[in-house]
PDB file of C-alpha atoms and ligand atoms in Angstrom:
ATOM      1  CA  MET A   1     -53.753 -48.639  31.013  1.00  0.00           C
ATOM      2  CA  ALA A   2     -52.671 -44.994  32.049  1.00  0.00           C
ATOM      3  CA  SER A   3     -55.174 -42.907  34.080  1.00  0.00           C
ATOM      4  CA  ASN A   4     -57.264 -40.645  31.516  1.00  0.00           C
ATOM      5  CA  ILE A   5     -56.930 -37.755  34.667  1.00  0.00           C
ATOM      6  CA  GLY A   6     -53.501 -37.827  34.418  1.00  0.00           C
ATOM      7  CA  THR A   7     -50.528 -38.143  36.546  1.00  0.00           C
ATOM      8  CA  ALA A   8     -49.970 -36.466  40.032  1.00  0.00           C
ATOM      9  CA  VAL A   9     -46.380 -35.687  41.333  1.00  0.00           C
ATOM     10  CA  VAL A  10     -46.009 -35.551  45.111  1.00  0.00           C
ATOM     11  CA  THR A  11     -43.181 -34.409  46.479  1.00  0.00           C
ATOM     12  CA  GLY A  12     -42.271 -35.634  50.105  1.00  0.00           C
ATOM     13  CA  ALA A  13     -44.431 -38.203  49.737  1.00  0.00           C
ATOM     14  CA  SER A  14     -42.604 -41.287  51.457  1.00  0.00           C
ATOM     15  CA  THR A  15     -44.707 -40.214  55.215  1.00  0.00           C
ATOM     16  CA  GLY A  16     -46.792 -37.675  56.935  1.00  0.00           C
ATOM     17  CA  ILE A  17     -49.191 -35.385  54.740  1.00  0.00           C
ATOM     18  CA  GLY A  18     -47.381 -36.158  51.371  1.00  0.00           C
ATOM     19  CA  ALA A  19     -47.820 -40.014  51.653  1.00  0.00           C
ATOM     20  CA  LEU A  20     -51.755 -39.774  52.366  1.00  0.00           C
ATOM     21  CA  TYR A  21     -52.046 -36.657  50.048  1.00  0.00           C
ATOM     22  CA  ALA A  22     -50.972 -39.408  47.116  1.00  0.00           C
ATOM     23  CA  GLU A  23     -52.760 -41.906  48.026  1.00  0.00           C
ATOM     24  CA  GLY A  24     -55.860 -39.848  48.279  1.00  0.00           C
ATOM     25  CA  LEU A  25     -55.097 -38.602  44.193  1.00  0.00           C
ATOM     26  CA  ALA A  26     -54.340 -42.362  43.585  1.00  0.00           C
ATOM     27  CA  ALA A  27     -58.102 -43.240  45.076  1.00  0.00           C
ATOM     28  CA  ARG A  28     -59.070 -40.579  42.789  1.00  0.00           C
ATOM     29  CA  GLY A  29     -58.080 -42.518  40.117  1.00  0.00           C
ATOM     30  CA  HIS A  30     -54.445 -40.454  39.265  1.00  0.00           C
ATOM     31  CA  ASP A  31     -51.575 -42.395  38.532  1.00  0.00           C
ATOM     32  CA  VAL A  32     -48.906 -40.843  40.724  1.00  0.00           C
ATOM     33  CA  ILE A  33     -45.342 -39.700  40.843  1.00  0.00           C
ATOM     34  CA  LEU A  34     -43.673 -40.040  44.376  1.00  0.00           C
ATOM     35  CA  VAL A  35     -40.730 -37.776  45.219  1.00  0.00           C
ATOM     36  CA  ALA A  36     -38.249 -37.893  48.238  1.00  0.00           C
ATOM     37  CA  ARG A  37     -35.184 -39.001  49.683  1.00  0.00           C
ATOM     38  CA  ASN A  38     -35.130 -42.646  51.025  1.00  0.00           C
ATOM     39  CA  ALA A  39     -35.538 -45.402  48.329  1.00  0.00           C
ATOM     40  CA  GLN A  40     -36.822 -47.818  50.588  1.00  0.00           C
ATOM     41  CA  ARG A  41     -39.265 -45.883  52.486  1.00  0.00           C
ATOM     42  CA  LEU A  42     -40.892 -43.981  48.920  1.00  0.00           C
ATOM     43  CA  GLU A  43     -40.805 -47.470  47.452  1.00  0.00           C
ATOM     44  CA  ALA A  44     -42.734 -49.326  50.407  1.00  0.00           C
ATOM     45  CA  THR A  45     -45.261 -46.292  50.390  1.00  0.00           C
ATOM     46  CA  ALA A  46     -45.553 -46.926  46.675  1.00  0.00           C
ATOM     47  CA  GLN A  47     -46.506 -50.231  46.861  1.00  0.00           C
ATOM     48  CA  ARG A  48     -49.006 -49.626  49.357  1.00  0.00           C
ATOM     49  CA  ILE A  49     -50.914 -47.447  47.237  1.00  0.00           C
ATOM     50  CA  ARG A  50     -50.649 -49.906  44.189  1.00  0.00           C
ATOM     51  CA  ASP A  51     -51.953 -52.452  46.078  1.00  0.00           C
ATOM     52  CA  ARG A  52     -54.867 -50.477  47.134  1.00  0.00           C
ATOM     53  CA  HIS A  53     -55.936 -48.554  44.245  1.00  0.00           C
ATOM     54  CA  GLY A  54     -54.305 -50.204  41.453  1.00  0.00           C
ATOM     55  CA  VAL A  55     -52.859 -47.176  39.544  1.00  0.00           C
ATOM     56  CA  ALA A  56     -49.333 -46.558  38.650  1.00  0.00           C
ATOM     57  CA  VAL A  57     -47.386 -45.429  40.959  1.00  0.00           C
ATOM     58  CA  ARG A  58     -43.658 -44.693  40.245  1.00  0.00           C
ATOM     59  CA  SER A  59     -40.900 -44.252  43.196  1.00  0.00           C
ATOM     60  CA  ILE A  60     -38.381 -41.594  42.599  1.00  0.00           C
ATOM     61  CA  ALA A  61     -35.640 -40.912  44.952  1.00  0.00           C
ATOM     62  CA  ALA A  62     -34.207 -37.313  44.611  1.00  0.00           C
ATOM     63  CA  ASP A  63     -32.701 -34.918  47.363  1.00  0.00           C
ATOM     64  CA  LEU A  64     -34.675 -31.663  46.659  1.00  0.00           C
ATOM     65  CA  GLY A  65     -32.157 -29.533  48.007  1.00  0.00           C
ATOM     66  CA  ASP A  66     -29.541 -30.577  45.953  1.00  0.00           C
ATOM     67  CA  ALA A  67     -29.195 -28.349  43.049  1.00  0.00           C
ATOM     68  CA  ALA A  68     -27.938 -30.776  40.681  1.00  0.00           C
ATOM     69  CA  GLN A  69     -30.883 -33.677  41.223  1.00  0.00           C
ATOM     70  CA  LEU A  70     -33.706 -31.189  41.412  1.00  0.00           C
ATOM     71  CA  HIS A  71     -32.329 -30.144  37.866  1.00  0.00           C
ATOM     72  CA  ALA A  72     -32.313 -33.674  37.369  1.00  0.00           C
ATOM     73  CA  LEU A  73     -35.847 -34.057  38.180  1.00  0.00           C
ATOM     74  CA  GLU A  74     -37.593 -30.730  36.641  1.00  0.00           C
ATOM     75  CA  THR A  75     -35.853 -32.234  33.314  1.00  0.00           C
ATOM     76  CA  GLU A  76     -37.382 -35.393  33.591  1.00  0.00           C
ATOM     77  CA  LEU A  77     -41.041 -34.063  34.705  1.00  0.00           C
ATOM     78  CA  ALA A  78     -41.137 -31.528  32.213  1.00  0.00           C
ATOM     79  CA  ALA A  79     -40.855 -34.074  29.481  1.00  0.00           C
ATOM     80  CA  ASP A  80     -43.742 -36.340  31.186  1.00  0.00           C
ATOM     81  CA  PRO A  81     -46.886 -35.171  28.972  1.00  0.00           C
ATOM     82  CA  SER A  82     -49.170 -36.935  31.171  1.00  0.00           C
ATOM     83  CA  ILE A  83     -48.524 -34.743  34.266  1.00  0.00           C
ATOM     84  CA  THR A  84     -51.540 -32.928  35.698  1.00  0.00           C
ATOM     85  CA  VAL A  85     -50.997 -32.525  39.136  1.00  0.00           C
ATOM     86  CA  LEU A  86     -48.013 -31.155  41.048  1.00  0.00           C
ATOM     87  CA  VAL A  87     -47.928 -30.919  45.022  1.00  0.00           C
ATOM     88  CA  ASN A  88     -45.517 -29.407  46.635  1.00  0.00           C
ATOM     89  CA  ASN A  89     -45.362 -30.573  49.777  1.00  0.00           C
ATOM     90  CA  ALA A  90     -41.754 -31.508  50.544  1.00  0.00           C
ATOM     91  CA  GLY A  91     -40.797 -29.372  53.631  1.00  0.00           C
ATOM     92  CA  MET A  92     -38.585 -28.953  56.685  1.00  0.00           C
ATOM     93  CA  GLY A  93     -37.978 -26.677  59.373  1.00  0.00           C
ATOM     94  CA  ALA A  94     -35.937 -26.211  62.532  1.00  0.00           C
ATOM     95  CA  ALA A  95     -36.241 -25.857  66.374  1.00  0.00           C
ATOM     96  CA  GLY A  96     -34.098 -22.520  66.834  1.00  0.00           C
ATOM     97  CA  THR A  97     -33.831 -18.908  66.705  1.00  0.00           C
ATOM     98  CA  LEU A  98     -32.294 -17.245  63.627  1.00  0.00           C
ATOM     99  CA  GLU A  99     -29.163 -16.915  65.759  1.00  0.00           C
ATOM    100  CA  GLN A 100     -29.224 -20.358  67.281  1.00  0.00           C
ATOM    101  CA  THR A 101     -29.488 -22.494  63.831  1.00  0.00           C
ATOM    102  CA  ASP A 102     -26.423 -23.204  61.545  1.00  0.00           C
ATOM    103  CA  PRO A 103     -26.741 -21.095  58.344  1.00  0.00           C
ATOM    104  CA  ALA A 104     -26.124 -24.456  56.516  1.00  0.00           C
ATOM    105  CA  ARG A 105     -29.474 -25.870  58.056  1.00  0.00           C
ATOM    106  CA  LEU A 106     -30.910 -22.063  57.391  1.00  0.00           C
ATOM    107  CA  ASP A 107     -29.797 -22.610  53.903  1.00  0.00           C
ATOM    108  CA  ALA A 108     -31.608 -26.158  53.665  1.00  0.00           C
ATOM    109  CA  ILE A 109     -34.570 -25.315  54.629  1.00  0.00           C
ATOM    110  CA  VAL A 110     -34.966 -22.271  52.124  1.00  0.00           C
ATOM    111  CA  ALA A 111     -33.791 -24.736  49.283  1.00  0.00           C
ATOM    112  CA  LEU A 112     -36.469 -27.297  50.005  1.00  0.00           C
ATOM    113  CA  ASN A 113     -39.174 -25.006  51.164  1.00  0.00           C
ATOM    114  CA  VAL A 114     -38.607 -22.394  48.336  1.00  0.00           C
ATOM    115  CA  THR A 115     -36.151 -22.717  45.771  1.00  0.00           C
ATOM    116  CA  ALA A 116     -37.403 -26.443  45.001  1.00  0.00           C
ATOM    117  CA  LEU A 117     -41.177 -25.622  45.178  1.00  0.00           C
ATOM    118  CA  MET A 118     -40.586 -23.056  42.367  1.00  0.00           C
ATOM    119  CA  ARG A 119     -38.183 -24.443  40.236  1.00  0.00           C
ATOM    120  CA  LEU A 120     -40.564 -27.606  39.992  1.00  0.00           C
ATOM    121  CA  THR A 121     -43.658 -25.539  39.639  1.00  0.00           C
ATOM    122  CA  ARG A 122     -41.704 -23.559  36.833  1.00  0.00           C
ATOM    123  CA  ALA A 123     -40.627 -26.836  34.947  1.00  0.00           C
ATOM    124  CA  LEU A 124     -44.185 -28.455  34.801  1.00  0.00           C
ATOM    125  CA  VAL A 125     -46.317 -25.195  33.750  1.00  0.00           C
ATOM    126  CA  PRO A 126     -45.375 -24.498  30.296  1.00  0.00           C
ATOM    127  CA  GLY A 127     -46.398 -28.289  29.671  1.00  0.00           C
ATOM    128  CA  MET A 128     -49.630 -27.483  31.532  1.00  0.00           C
ATOM    129  CA  ARG A 129     -50.497 -24.497  29.878  1.00  0.00           C
ATOM    130  CA  ALA A 130     -49.766 -26.150  26.446  1.00  0.00           C
ATOM    131  CA  ARG A 131     -52.043 -28.793  27.168  1.00  0.00           C
ATOM    132  CA  GLY A 132     -54.442 -26.611  28.647  1.00  0.00           C
ATOM    133  CA  LYS A 133     -55.204 -27.687  31.951  1.00  0.00           C
ATOM    134  CA  GLY A 134     -53.368 -28.599  35.268  1.00  0.00           C
ATOM    135  CA  ARG A 135     -53.199 -28.110  39.269  1.00  0.00           C
ATOM    136  CA  VAL A 136     -50.574 -26.855  41.162  1.00  0.00           C
ATOM    137  CA  VAL A 137     -51.138 -27.316  45.090  1.00  0.00           C
ATOM    138  CA  ASN A 138     -48.611 -25.608  47.378  1.00  0.00           C
ATOM    139  CA  ILE A 139     -48.289 -26.860  51.239  1.00  0.00           C
ATOM    140  CA  ALA A 140     -47.524 -24.052  53.016  1.00  0.00           C
ATOM    141  CA  SER A 141     -48.750 -23.494  56.747  1.00  0.00           C
ATOM    142  CA  VAL A 142     -50.683 -21.096  58.935  1.00  0.00           C
ATOM    143  CA  LEU A 143     -47.272 -19.781  59.502  1.00  0.00           C
ATOM    144  CA  ALA A 144     -47.153 -18.126  56.824  1.00  0.00           C
ATOM    145  CA  MET A 145     -49.665 -15.597  58.499  1.00  0.00           C
ATOM    146  CA  ALA A 146     -48.514 -15.721  62.037  1.00  0.00           C
ATOM    147  CA  PRO A 147     -44.379 -16.290  61.354  1.00  0.00           C
ATOM    148  CA  GLU A 148     -43.947 -14.965  64.728  1.00  0.00           C
ATOM    149  CA  MET A 149     -45.732 -18.278  66.516  1.00  0.00           C
ATOM    150  CA  VAL A 150     -42.506 -20.182  65.604  1.00  0.00           C
ATOM    151  CA  HIS A 151     -38.625 -19.177  65.535  1.00  0.00           C
ATOM    152  CA  GLY A 152     -36.236 -18.660  62.596  1.00  0.00           C
ATOM    153  CA  VAL A 153     -36.755 -18.580  58.838  1.00  0.00           C
ATOM    154  CA  TYR A 154     -39.536 -21.680  58.566  1.00  0.00           C
ATOM    155  CA  GLY A 155     -42.509 -19.115  58.559  1.00  0.00           C
ATOM    156  CA  ALA A 156     -40.921 -16.632  56.533  1.00  0.00           C
ATOM    157  CA  THR A 157     -40.313 -19.633  53.461  1.00  0.00           C
ATOM    158  CA  LYS A 158     -44.145 -20.333  54.362  1.00  0.00           C
ATOM    159  CA  ALA A 159     -45.003 -16.744  53.409  1.00  0.00           C
ATOM    160  CA  PHE A 160     -43.320 -17.080  50.003  1.00  0.00           C
ATOM    161  CA  VAL A 161     -45.626 -20.231  49.172  1.00  0.00           C
ATOM    162  CA  LEU A 162     -48.735 -18.443  50.210  1.00  0.00           C
ATOM    163  CA  ALA A 163     -47.555 -15.320  47.958  1.00  0.00           C
ATOM    164  CA  PHE A 164     -46.272 -17.387  45.173  1.00  0.00           C
ATOM    165  CA  SER A 165     -49.785 -18.974  45.260  1.00  0.00           C
ATOM    166  CA  GLN A 166     -51.488 -15.663  45.100  1.00  0.00           C
ATOM    167  CA  SER A 167     -49.269 -14.374  42.115  1.00  0.00           C
ATOM    168  CA  LEU A 168     -49.580 -18.084  40.153  1.00  0.00           C
ATOM    169  CA  ARG A 169     -53.319 -17.554  40.670  1.00  0.00           C
ATOM    170  CA  HIS A 170     -53.478 -14.268  38.861  1.00  0.00           C
ATOM    171  CA  GLU A 171     -51.152 -15.591  36.016  1.00  0.00           C
ATOM    172  CA  PHE A 172     -53.063 -18.734  35.567  1.00  0.00           C
ATOM    173  CA  ALA A 173     -56.391 -16.707  35.248  1.00  0.00           C
ATOM    174  CA  GLY A 174     -58.431 -18.059  32.360  1.00  0.00           C
ATOM    175  CA  SER A 175     -55.471 -20.423  30.923  1.00  0.00           C
ATOM    176  CA  GLY A 176     -57.438 -23.880  32.398  1.00  0.00           C
ATOM    177  CA  LEU A 177     -54.579 -24.155  34.914  1.00  0.00           C
ATOM    178  CA  SER A 178     -55.425 -23.383  38.817  1.00  0.00           C
ATOM    179  CA  VAL A 179     -53.523 -23.399  41.980  1.00  0.00           C
ATOM    180  CA  GLN A 180     -54.619 -24.112  45.467  1.00  0.00           C
ATOM    181  CA  VAL A 181     -52.335 -23.172  48.759  1.00  0.00           C
ATOM    182  CA  LEU A 182     -52.845 -25.473  51.749  1.00  0.00           C
ATOM    183  CA  MET A 183     -52.183 -24.166  55.291  1.00  0.00           C
ATOM    184  CA  PRO A 184     -52.366 -26.923  57.773  1.00  0.00           C
ATOM    185  CA  GLY A 185     -51.993 -25.914  61.393  1.00  0.00           C
ATOM    186  CA  ALA A 186     -49.758 -28.030  63.757  1.00  0.00           C
ATOM    187  CA  THR A 187     -50.130 -31.845  62.604  1.00  0.00           C
ATOM    188  CA  ALA A 188     -48.642 -34.858  64.455  1.00  0.00           C
ATOM    189  CA  THR A 189     -45.850 -36.221  61.544  1.00  0.00           C
ATOM    190  CA  GLU A 190     -42.119 -36.801  61.334  1.00  0.00           C
ATOM    191  CA  PHE A 191     -41.648 -33.046  60.498  1.00  0.00           C
ATOM    192  CA  TRP A 192     -41.845 -31.935  64.558  1.00  0.00           C
ATOM    193  CA  GLY A 193     -38.881 -34.481  65.104  1.00  0.00           C
ATOM    194  CA  SER A 194     -36.590 -33.652  61.948  1.00  0.00           C
ATOM    195  CA  ALA A 195     -36.731 -30.202  62.999  1.00  0.00           C
ATOM    196  CA  GLY A 196     -36.014 -31.173  66.825  1.00  0.00           C
ATOM    197  CA  ILE A 197     -39.385 -30.184  68.643  1.00  0.00           C
ATOM    198  CA  ASP A 198     -41.209 -32.292  70.603  1.00  0.00           C
ATOM    199  CA  VAL A 199     -44.637 -31.942  69.412  1.00  0.00           C
ATOM    200  CA  GLY A 200     -45.745 -33.719  73.277  1.00  0.00           C
ATOM    201  CA  ASN A 201     -45.126 -30.041  74.249  1.00  0.00           C
ATOM    202  CA  VAL A 202     -47.695 -28.393  72.018  1.00  0.00           C
ATOM    203  CA  PRO A 203     -51.194 -27.766  73.391  1.00  0.00           C
ATOM    204  CA  ARG A 204     -52.992 -31.412  72.310  1.00  0.00           C
ATOM    205  CA  GLU A 205     -56.184 -28.890  71.290  1.00  0.00           C
ATOM    206  CA  MET A 206     -53.582 -27.352  68.609  1.00  0.00           C
ATOM    207  CA  VAL A 207     -52.208 -30.567  67.076  1.00  0.00           C
ATOM    208  CA  MET A 208     -54.739 -32.129  64.092  1.00  0.00           C
ATOM    209  CA  THR A 209     -54.296 -35.866  63.060  1.00  0.00           C
ATOM    210  CA  VAL A 210     -52.665 -36.006  59.595  1.00  0.00           C
ATOM    211  CA  ASN A 211     -55.595 -38.209  58.612  1.00  0.00           C
ATOM    212  CA  ASP A 212     -58.036 -35.592  59.773  1.00  0.00           C
ATOM    213  CA  LEU A 213     -55.816 -32.904  58.179  1.00  0.00           C
ATOM    214  CA  VAL A 214     -55.294 -34.604  54.701  1.00  0.00           C
ATOM    215  CA  ALA A 215     -58.836 -35.643  54.271  1.00  0.00           C
ATOM    216  CA  ALA A 216     -59.891 -32.188  54.870  1.00  0.00           C
ATOM    217  CA  ALA A 217     -57.398 -30.797  52.474  1.00  0.00           C
ATOM    218  CA  LEU A 218     -58.801 -33.626  49.637  1.00  0.00           C
ATOM    219  CA  ILE A 219     -62.029 -32.263  50.415  1.00  0.00           C
ATOM    220  CA  ALA A 220     -60.902 -28.802  49.588  1.00  0.00           C
ATOM    221  CA  PHE A 221     -58.957 -30.062  46.265  1.00  0.00           C
ATOM    222  CA  ASP A 222     -62.192 -31.354  44.897  1.00  0.00           C
ATOM    223  CA  ARG A 223     -63.779 -28.263  45.273  1.00  0.00           C
ATOM    224  CA  GLU A 224     -60.892 -26.124  43.848  1.00  0.00           C
ATOM    225  CA  GLU A 225     -61.101 -23.982  46.591  1.00  0.00           C
ATOM    226  CA  PHE A 226     -58.048 -21.357  46.289  1.00  0.00           C
ATOM    227  CA  ALA A 227     -57.018 -21.015  50.046  1.00  0.00           C
ATOM    228  CA  VAL A 228     -57.229 -24.057  52.403  1.00  0.00           C
ATOM    229  CA  LEU A 229     -57.251 -23.303  56.350  1.00  0.00           C
ATOM    230  CA  PRO A 230     -58.385 -26.794  57.689  1.00  0.00           C
ATOM    231  CA  ALA A 231     -57.743 -25.826  61.542  1.00  0.00           C
ATOM    232  CA  LEU A 232     -59.524 -22.939  60.940  1.00  0.00           C
ATOM    233  CA  GLN A 233     -63.075 -23.042  62.494  1.00  0.00           C
ATOM    234  CA  ASP A 234     -64.521 -19.622  61.308  1.00  0.00           C
ATOM    235  CA  ALA A 235     -63.978 -19.373  57.837  1.00  0.00           C
ATOM    236  CA  ALA A 236     -65.376 -15.656  58.102  1.00  0.00           C
ATOM    237  CA  LEU A 237     -61.823 -14.706  59.670  1.00  0.00           C
ATOM    238  CA  TRP A 238     -59.691 -15.769  56.713  1.00  0.00           C
ATOM    239  CA  GLU A 239     -62.536 -13.711  54.040  1.00  0.00           C
ATOM    240  CA  ASN A 240     -61.990 -10.440  56.703  1.00  0.00           C
ATOM    241  CA  TYR A 241     -58.582 -10.734  56.193  1.00  0.00           C
ATOM    242  CA  GLU A 242     -58.195 -11.096  52.117  1.00  0.00           C
ATOM    243  CA  GLY A 243     -60.720  -8.684  52.165  1.00  0.00           C
ATOM    244  CA  ALA A 244     -58.418  -6.395  53.770  1.00  0.00           C
ATOM    245  CA  ARG A 245     -55.584  -7.383  51.977  1.00  0.00           C
ATOM    246  CA  GLN A 246     -57.473  -6.194  48.352  1.00  0.00           C
ATOM    247  CA  ALA A 247     -58.910  -3.291  50.015  1.00  0.00           C
ATOM    248  CA  LEU A 248     -55.316  -2.012  50.358  1.00  0.00           C
ATOM    249  CA  ILE A 249     -54.193  -3.321  47.125  1.00  0.00           C
ATOM    250  CA  PRO A 250     -55.201  -0.260  44.727  1.00  0.00           C
ATOM    251  CA  ASN A 251     -53.740   2.157  47.658  1.00  0.00           C
ATOM    252  CA  LEU A 252     -50.337   0.857  47.762  1.00  0.00           C
ATOM    253  CA  SER A 253     -48.427   3.045  45.233  1.00  0.00           C
ATOM    254  CA  THR A 254     -49.033   6.640  44.610  1.00  0.00           C
ATOM    255  CA  SER A 255     -47.034   9.412  43.318  1.00  0.00           C
ATOM    256  CA  ARG A 256     -47.952  11.422  46.408  1.00  0.00           C
ATOM    257  CA  ILE A 257     -45.907  11.299  49.808  1.00  0.00           C
ATOM    258  CA  ALA A 258     -48.652   9.937  52.148  1.00  0.00           C
ATOM    259  CA  PRO A 259     -49.479  13.016  54.846  1.00  0.00           C
ATOM    260  CA  ARG A 260     -47.967  11.567  57.878  1.00  0.00           C
ATOM    261  CA  TYR A 261     -44.883  11.828  56.342  1.00  0.00           C
ATOM    262  CA  ALA A 262     -45.169  15.189  54.647  1.00  0.00           C
ATOM    263  CA  ALA A 263     -42.182  17.598  55.968  1.00  0.00           C
TER     264      ALA A 263
HETATM  265  N1  NDP B 301     -46.671 -31.161  60.312  1.00  0.00           N
HETATM  266  C1  NDP B 301     -46.736 -29.896  60.711  1.00  0.00           C
HETATM  267  O1  NDP B 301     -47.664 -29.600  61.274  1.00  0.00           O
HETATM  268  C2  NDP B 301     -47.064 -29.301  59.283  1.00  0.00           C
HETATM  269  C3  NDP B 301     -46.374 -29.305  58.180  1.00  0.00           C
HETATM  270  N2  NDP B 301     -46.767 -28.252  57.420  1.00  0.00           N
HETATM  271  C4  NDP B 301     -45.619 -28.784  55.955  1.00  0.00           C
HETATM  272  O2  NDP B 301     -46.520 -30.101  55.090  1.00  0.00           O
HETATM  273  C5  NDP B 301     -45.458 -30.387  54.589  1.00  0.00           C
HETATM  274  C6  NDP B 301     -45.082 -31.992  54.767  1.00  0.00           C
HETATM  275  O3  NDP B 301     -44.642 -32.196  56.268  1.00  0.00           O
HETATM  276  P1  NDP B 301     -45.071 -33.152  57.059  1.00  0.00           P
HETATM  277  O4  NDP B 301     -45.706 -34.305  56.443  1.00  0.00           O
HETATM  278  O5  NDP B 301     -45.473 -32.751  58.316  1.00  0.00           O
HETATM  279  O6  NDP B 301     -43.323 -33.489  57.083  1.00  0.00           O
HETATM  280  P2  NDP B 301     -43.069 -34.835  57.333  1.00  0.00           P
HETATM  281  O7  NDP B 301     -41.405 -34.800  57.892  1.00  0.00           O
HETATM  282  O8  NDP B 301     -43.585 -36.011  57.747  1.00  0.00           O
HETATM  283  O9  NDP B 301     -42.422 -35.465  56.006  1.00  0.00           O
HETATM  284  C7  NDP B 301     -41.403 -34.793  54.890  1.00  0.00           C
HETATM  285  C8  NDP B 301     -41.459 -35.464  53.642  1.00  0.00           C
HETATM  286  O10 NDP B 301     -40.661 -34.703  53.008  1.00  0.00           O
HETATM  287  C9  NDP B 301     -39.726 -35.890  52.522  1.00  0.00           C
HETATM  288  N3  NDP B 301     -38.315 -34.814  52.425  1.00  0.00           N
HETATM  289  C10 NDP B 301     -37.867 -34.322  53.352  1.00  0.00           C
HETATM  290  N4  NDP B 301     -36.467 -33.669  52.683  1.00  0.00           N
HETATM  291  C11 NDP B 301     -36.809 -33.760  51.523  1.00  0.00           C
HETATM  292  C12 NDP B 301     -35.730 -33.339  50.441  1.00  0.00           C
HETATM  293  N5  NDP B 301     -34.445 -32.727  50.935  1.00  0.00           N
HETATM  294  N6  NDP B 301     -35.919 -33.768  49.516  1.00  0.00           N
HETATM  295  C13 NDP B 301     -36.898 -34.333  49.038  1.00  0.00           C
HETATM  296  N7  NDP B 301     -37.792 -34.736  49.761  1.00  0.00           N
HETATM  297  C14 NDP B 301     -37.718 -34.547  51.364  1.00  0.00           C
HETATM  298  C15 NDP B 301     -39.391 -36.666  53.506  1.00  0.00           C
HETATM  299  O11 NDP B 301     -38.966 -37.947  52.840  1.00  0.00           O
HETATM  300  P3  NDP B 301     -37.294 -38.162  53.032  1.00  0.00           P
HETATM  301  O12 NDP B 301     -36.660 -37.999  54.461  1.00  0.00           O
HETATM  302  O13 NDP B 301     -37.124 -39.726  52.658  1.00  0.00           O
HETATM  303  O14 NDP B 301     -36.575 -37.419  52.005  1.00  0.00           O
HETATM  304  C16 NDP B 301     -40.902 -37.198  53.666  1.00  0.00           C
HETATM  305  O15 NDP B 301     -41.824 -37.758  52.896  1.00  0.00           O
HETATM  306  C17 NDP B 301     -44.006 -29.571  54.739  1.00  0.00           C
HETATM  307  O16 NDP B 301     -43.843 -28.925  53.548  1.00  0.00           O
HETATM  308  C18 NDP B 301     -44.163 -28.681  56.066  1.00  0.00           C
HETATM  309  O17 NDP B 301     -43.443 -27.607  56.108  1.00  0.00           O
HETATM  310  C19 NDP B 301     -47.463 -27.149  57.484  1.00  0.00           C
HETATM  311  C20 NDP B 301     -48.041 -27.154  58.846  1.00  0.00           C
HETATM  312  C21 NDP B 301     -48.148 -28.040  59.671  1.00  0.00           C
HETATM  313  C1  AKB B 302     -48.495 -24.672  62.111  1.00  0.00           C
HETATM  314  C2  AKB B 302     -47.240 -25.267  62.556  1.00  0.00           C
HETATM  315  O1  AKB B 302     -47.101 -25.424  63.938  1.00  0.00           O
HETATM  316  C3  AKB B 302     -45.775 -25.911  62.023  1.00  0.00           C
HETATM  317  N1  AKB B 302     -45.350 -26.849  62.847  1.00  0.00           N
HETATM  318  C4  AKB B 302     -45.819 -26.342  60.414  1.00  0.00           C
HETATM  319  O2  AKB B 302     -45.097 -26.695  60.416  1.00  0.00           O
HETATM  320  O3  AKB B 302     -46.370 -25.212  59.961  1.00  0.00           O
END
């Protein structure tokens, strides 16, 4: 029998944050659709979730960095009226600076972290809006606010994810749709090895386990918080940051040159 709270799509769900997040949604009663490239690993995760939670689990093997595969997935998911949650989790990084990193790798990072996330959201939101309910969860990073903590374009892609989520929150107001942005700090997953970084070189006190990260993220999912920073101990620091941003907004565009630029 289909879940009466609908189906959750989770990208990058074969391992790491995505696999545990998908399992957490299954534990809450969602049917789930898992997306990643490696069909075998994906199906192993799917079977584990089925066995443990008894919900319907589909795995779709697709490379979200490939335009044709992304388009096929958009079409397939847009036609599924059972989808109530989209978790845009798949993402990748790279160890080097802008100049050290192959341009093709930079393109791949932007294609996955930015384009695929934006396109899947664009594909699913019209149906959610027509049905009057839906949730989008975007996995950004604390590096959205601190891109200088790492090299290259990765932090900039995560700044896109944060800004996109802020914009969606505005666009969704009053629609029954909601968006959440999760900003993990360093989390022990395969992400680091794939990016060519040894997580063992990161101070241990800065690295969270993936179990802890996802447990906190799911509590925030249940609370329907907008911005989720599981590693930030003092929530007032985020509130002050966001308060300063909100204070800027009404002052950012005026017809008058600011006195400091007057000739
Ligand atoms: N780990 C960390 O320290 C942090 C991670 N994040 C973010 O969290 C998210 C999840 O990261 P994490 O779990 O650590 O990463 P992992 O590397 O552990 O998992 C990445 C997942 O994405 C899938 N994936 C990778 N490339 C593609 C692709 N081109 N198309 C489809 N699926 C793909 C992988 O499966 P497959 O290889 O089979 O495709 C895998 O399921 C990412 O957006 C990351 O940027 C944010 C902050 C900190
Ligand atoms: C916060 C981090 O260090 C991290 N590697 C990330 O992926 O954003």
